[in-house]
């Protein structure tokens, strides 16, 4: 299938590439596929297709930008593996248009020098990658701040792209902060009612079955208070005074690097 790999139209047009995969993209998906932004945030309902779109973008990058290093990251290995599984599925569907050097459970290396690698969600084990062309963070609202801080420098020299995709999870964490106050991001917000594959009847059933804040979080892209939070984020923020001396002094063990 050399023809597909050499197809200039597909190389230049991610939307055409998605169609080649048999996908008929929704409106927001079309906009995302056409975007040239290298900083993307997706705040989307469950099942709206965010992992699918990111998998399309990852595979496109690997096939048409030889030598690309693409990392799939999530709070747990199982979740990043699921995203990687979608990439691998599309690659196989296309008939492996660039030959594999190594096709493994957690990584794919192509003859053109591109690599797609699944990472566990642990800060200690992921250091060491550089020259990253595309970094994907799935379920980003649940990723630890420390993990995010550890991966960002991997983009430093390569000028690589960063995409964070998620359903919201409380008014806290890196995704919430970037979504509400970060600069330079291309933002996509997709509530379930805008997804043509999720019916009104199903949403009505969910509304009745779930606590209202869970429904708003899962289907309406709303950053709700955490489920175990006795105090709201505002109450906690209001209660924290910068004048209070920390119980365990700032220079205590493990505090700095
Ligand atoms: N444009 C589309 N046309 C047809 N099916 C689609 C489209 N986009 C996504 N899907 C399908 O919708 C389902 C959900 O997609 P996906 O897993 O990417 O959603 P998600 O937003 O990542 O969901 P979750 O929040 O549960 O992780 C999958 O079966 C996927 O194949
Ligand atoms: Mg997903």
Coordinates of C-alpha atoms and ligand atoms in Angstrom, one line a residue:
X1 CA 0.0 0.0 0.0
X2 CA 2.8 2.4 -0.9
X3 CA 0.2 4.5 -2.9
X4 CA -1.6 5.6 0.3
X5 CA 1.6 6.5 2.1
X6 CA 2.7 8.7 -0.9
X7 CA -0.7 10.3 -1.5
X8 CA -0.1 14.0 -1.3
X9 CA -3.7 14.9 -0.7
X10 CA -3.9 12.7 2.4
X11 CA -0.5 13.9 3.6
X12 CA -1.7 17.5 3.5
X13 CA -5.3 17.1 4.5
X14 CA -6.2 15.3 7.8
X15 CA -9.9 15.5 7.0
X16 CA -9.4 13.6 3.8
X17 CA -7.3 11.1 5.8
X18 CA -10.1 10.6 8.4
X19 CA -12.6 9.9 5.5
X20 CA -10.1 7.4 4.1
X21 CA -10.5 5.6 7.5
X22 CA -14.2 5.5 6.9
X23 CA -15.0 8.3 9.4
X24 CA -17.5 10.9 8.6
X25 CA -16.4 13.6 11.1
X26 CA -18.8 15.8 13.1
X27 CA -18.6 19.5 12.8
X28 CA -16.2 20.1 15.7
X29 CA -14.1 17.1 14.5
X30 CA -13.8 18.7 11.0
X31 CA -12.7 21.9 12.6
X32 CA -10.1 20.1 14.7
X33 CA -8.8 18.1 11.7
X34 CA -8.4 21.3 9.7
X35 CA -6.7 23.2 12.6
X36 CA -3.0 23.8 12.4
X37 CA -2.7 24.8 16.1
X38 CA 0.0 23.0 18.0
X39 CA -1.8 23.6 21.4
X40 CA -5.2 22.0 21.6
X41 CA -7.6 21.4 24.5
X42 CA -10.7 19.2 24.1
X43 CA -13.3 19.5 26.8
X44 CA -15.9 17.0 25.5
X45 CA -18.7 14.8 26.7
X46 CA -18.3 11.2 27.3
X47 CA -18.4 9.2 24.0
X48 CA -18.2 12.3 21.8
X49 CA -15.3 10.9 19.9
X50 CA -12.3 12.7 21.4
X51 CA -10.0 9.6 21.6
X52 CA -11.0 8.6 18.1
X53 CA -10.1 12.0 16.7
X54 CA -6.8 12.1 18.5
X55 CA -5.9 8.7 17.3
X56 CA -6.5 9.8 13.7
X57 CA -4.3 12.8 14.2
X58 CA -1.6 10.6 15.8
X59 CA -1.6 8.1 13.0
X60 CA -1.5 10.9 10.4
X61 CA 1.5 12.4 12.0
X62 CA 3.3 9.1 12.2
X63 CA 2.7 8.2 8.5
X64 CA 3.2 11.6 6.9
X65 CA 5.9 13.1 9.1
X66 CA 8.8 10.6 9.0
X67 CA 10.8 10.4 12.2
X68 CA 8.0 11.6 14.5
X69 CA 8.0 10.6 18.1
X70 CA 4.4 10.5 19.4
X71 CA 3.6 9.8 23.0
X72 CA 0.2 8.7 24.4
X73 CA -0.2 9.5 28.0
X74 CA -3.1 9.2 30.5
X75 CA -3.6 8.8 34.3
X76 CA -3.3 5.1 34.0
X77 CA -1.6 2.8 31.5
X78 CA -4.9 1.1 30.7
X79 CA -6.3 4.4 29.4
X80 CA -3.2 5.4 27.3
X81 CA -3.2 1.8 26.0
X82 CA -6.8 2.3 24.9
X83 CA -5.9 5.4 22.9
X84 CA -2.9 3.6 21.4
X85 CA -5.2 0.7 20.5
X86 CA -7.3 3.0 18.4
X87 CA -4.2 4.2 16.6
X88 CA -3.1 0.6 15.9
X89 CA -6.6 -0.3 14.8
X90 CA -6.7 2.4 12.2
X91 CA -3.2 1.5 11.1
X92 CA -4.3 -2.0 10.5
X93 CA -7.5 -0.9 8.8
X94 CA -5.4 1.0 6.3
X95 CA -3.4 -2.1 5.5
X96 CA -0.2 -0.9 7.2
X97 CA 0.6 1.7 4.6
X98 CA 4.1 2.3 6.0
X99 CA 5.7 -1.1 7.1
X100 CA 6.1 -1.7 10.7
X101 CA 9.6 -2.2 12.2
X102 CA 8.1 -3.3 15.5
X103 CA 4.4 -3.6 16.3
X104 CA 4.0 -4.2 20.0
X105 CA 1.3 -4.1 22.6
X106 CA 2.4 -0.6 23.8
X107 CA 4.3 0.8 20.9
X108 CA 4.5 1.0 17.1
X109 CA 7.7 1.7 15.2
X110 CA 7.5 2.4 11.5
X111 CA 10.0 2.0 8.7
X112 CA 9.9 5.8 8.1
X113 CA 11.4 6.3 11.6
X114 CA 8.2 7.4 13.3
X115 CA 7.3 5.9 16.7
X116 CA 4.1 5.9 18.7
X117 CA 4.6 5.0 22.4
X118 CA 2.2 4.4 25.2
X119 CA 3.2 5.7 28.6
X120 CA 2.1 4.7 32.1
X121 CA 0.7 7.5 34.2
X122 CA 3.6 7.7 36.6
X123 CA 6.0 10.6 36.7
X124 CA 9.0 8.6 37.8
X125 CA 8.9 6.2 34.8
X126 CA 8.3 8.5 31.9
X127 CA 11.3 10.8 32.0
X128 CA 14.0 10.5 29.3
X129 CA 12.1 11.1 26.1
X130 CA 13.1 14.1 24.0
X131 CA 12.4 15.4 20.5
X132 CA 8.7 14.6 21.0
X133 CA 6.7 15.7 17.9
X134 CA 3.2 15.1 19.4
X135 CA 2.2 14.6 23.0
X136 CA -1.4 13.3 23.6
X137 CA -2.8 13.4 27.1
X138 CA -6.1 11.5 27.4
X139 CA -8.4 11.9 30.4
X140 CA -6.3 15.0 31.1
X141 CA -8.4 16.4 33.9
X142 CA -7.4 13.4 36.0
X143 CA -3.7 13.7 35.3
X144 CA -1.5 14.7 38.2
X145 CA 0.1 18.1 38.0
X146 CA 3.5 16.5 38.6
X147 CA 3.1 14.3 35.6
X148 CA 2.2 17.2 33.4
X149 CA 5.1 19.2 34.7
X150 CA 7.4 16.3 33.9
X151 CA 6.2 15.9 30.3
X152 CA 6.0 19.5 29.1
X153 CA 9.8 19.9 28.8
X154 CA 9.9 17.0 26.3
X155 CA 8.5 19.5 23.7
X156 CA 11.1 22.1 24.4
X157 CA 13.7 21.5 21.7
X158 CA 11.4 19.7 19.1
X159 CA 8.8 22.5 19.2
X160 CA 6.3 19.6 19.3
X161 CA 2.5 19.7 19.6
X162 CA 0.4 19.1 22.7
X163 CA -3.2 17.9 22.8
X164 CA -5.1 17.4 26.0
X165 CA -8.5 15.7 25.8
X166 CA -10.9 15.0 28.6
X167 CA -14.3 15.2 30.3
X168 CA -14.1 17.7 33.2
X169 CA -13.3 16.5 36.7
X170 CA -13.7 19.3 39.3
X171 CA -12.4 22.8 39.5
X172 CA -8.8 21.8 39.9
X173 CA -5.8 20.4 38.2
X174 CA -3.8 21.3 35.1
X175 CA -6.6 20.9 32.6
X176 CA -9.0 23.1 34.5
X177 CA -6.3 25.7 34.9
X178 CA -5.3 25.7 31.2
X179 CA -8.9 25.6 30.1
X180 CA -10.0 28.5 32.2
X181 CA -6.8 30.7 32.2
X182 CA -4.1 29.2 29.9
X183 CA -2.8 31.1 26.9
X184 CA -2.3 30.0 23.3
X185 CA -4.7 27.1 23.3
X186 CA -7.2 26.2 20.6
X187 CA -10.2 25.1 22.6
X188 CA -13.1 22.7 21.6
X189 CA -16.1 22.3 23.9
X190 CA -18.5 19.5 22.9
X191 CA -21.6 18.7 25.1
X192 CA -23.4 15.5 24.5
X193 CA -26.4 17.2 22.9
X194 CA -24.1 18.2 20.0
X195 CA -23.1 14.6 19.4
X196 CA -25.3 13.1 16.7
X197 CA -24.7 9.6 18.0
X198 CA -26.1 10.3 21.5
X199 CA -29.9 10.4 21.5
X200 CA -32.1 12.7 23.5
X201 CA -33.8 9.7 25.0
X202 CA -30.5 8.3 26.2
X203 CA -29.6 11.6 27.8
X204 CA -33.0 11.8 29.5
X205 CA -32.5 8.4 31.0
X206 CA -29.0 9.4 32.2
X207 CA -30.4 12.6 33.7
X208 CA -32.8 10.6 35.8
X209 CA -30.3 7.9 36.8
X210 CA -27.3 10.0 37.8
X211 CA -26.8 12.7 40.5
X212 CA -27.2 16.0 38.7
X213 CA -23.6 17.1 39.2
X214 CA -22.4 13.8 37.7
X215 CA -24.7 14.3 34.7
X216 CA -23.4 17.9 34.2
X217 CA -19.8 16.7 34.4
X218 CA -20.1 13.7 32.1
X219 CA -22.4 15.1 29.5
X220 CA -22.4 18.9 29.7
X221 CA -18.7 19.7 29.9
X222 CA -19.2 21.3 33.4
X223 CA -16.4 21.5 35.9
X224 CA -18.3 20.4 39.1
X225 CA -17.1 20.3 42.6
X226 CA -15.4 17.0 43.4
X227 CA -17.7 14.1 44.5
X228 CA -15.9 13.6 47.8
X229 CA -15.5 17.3 48.5
X230 CA -17.1 18.3 51.8
X231 CA -16.0 21.8 51.0
X232 CA -16.4 23.5 47.7
X233 CA -13.3 24.7 45.8
X234 CA -14.3 28.3 46.6
X235 CA -14.6 27.6 50.3
X236 CA -11.1 26.0 50.3
X237 CA -9.6 28.9 48.3
X238 CA -11.2 31.4 50.6
X239 CA -9.9 29.5 53.7
X240 CA -6.3 29.4 52.5
X241 CA -4.3 32.3 53.7
X242 CA -0.9 33.0 52.2
X243 CA 0.2 34.3 55.6
X244 CA -0.1 30.9 57.4
X245 CA 3.2 29.2 58.0
X246 CA 3.2 25.6 56.5
X247 CA 3.0 22.9 59.1
X248 CA 6.0 21.2 57.6
X249 CA 8.5 23.9 56.7
X250 CA 9.0 24.9 53.0
X251 CA 12.5 23.5 52.8
X252 CA 11.5 20.1 54.3
X253 CA 12.7 16.8 52.7
X254 CA 11.6 16.1 49.2
X255 CA 10.6 19.7 48.7
X256 CA 12.9 20.8 45.8
X257 CA 15.1 19.7 43.0
Ligands
LIG1 N1 -17.5 11.0 13.5 C1 -17.8 9.8 14.0 N2 -18.6 8.9 13.3 C2 -19.0 7.7 13.7 N3 -18.6 7.2 14.9 C3 -17.8 8.0 15.7 C4 -17.3 9.3 15.3 N4 -16.6 9.8 16.2 C5 -16.5 8.9 17.2 N5 -17.2 7.8 16.9 C6 -17.5 6.5 17.7 O1 -18.0 6.9 18.9 C7 -17.6 6.0 20.0 C8 -16.9 6.9 21.1 O2 -15.7 7.4 20.6 P1 -14.5 7.7 21.5 O3 -14.1 6.5 22.3 O4 -13.4 8.3 20.7 O5 -15.1 8.8 22.5 P2 -14.5 9.5 23.8 O6 -15.0 10.9 23.7 O7 -13.0 9.3 23.9 O8 -15.3 8.7 24.9 P3 -14.9 8.4 26.5 O9 -15.1 9.7 27.2 O10 -15.8 7.4 27.0 O11 -13.4 8.1 26.5 C9 -16.6 5.1 19.3 O12 -17.3 3.9 19.0 C10 -16.2 5.8 18.0 O13 -15.8 4.9 17.0
LIG2 MG1 -11.8 8.4 25.3

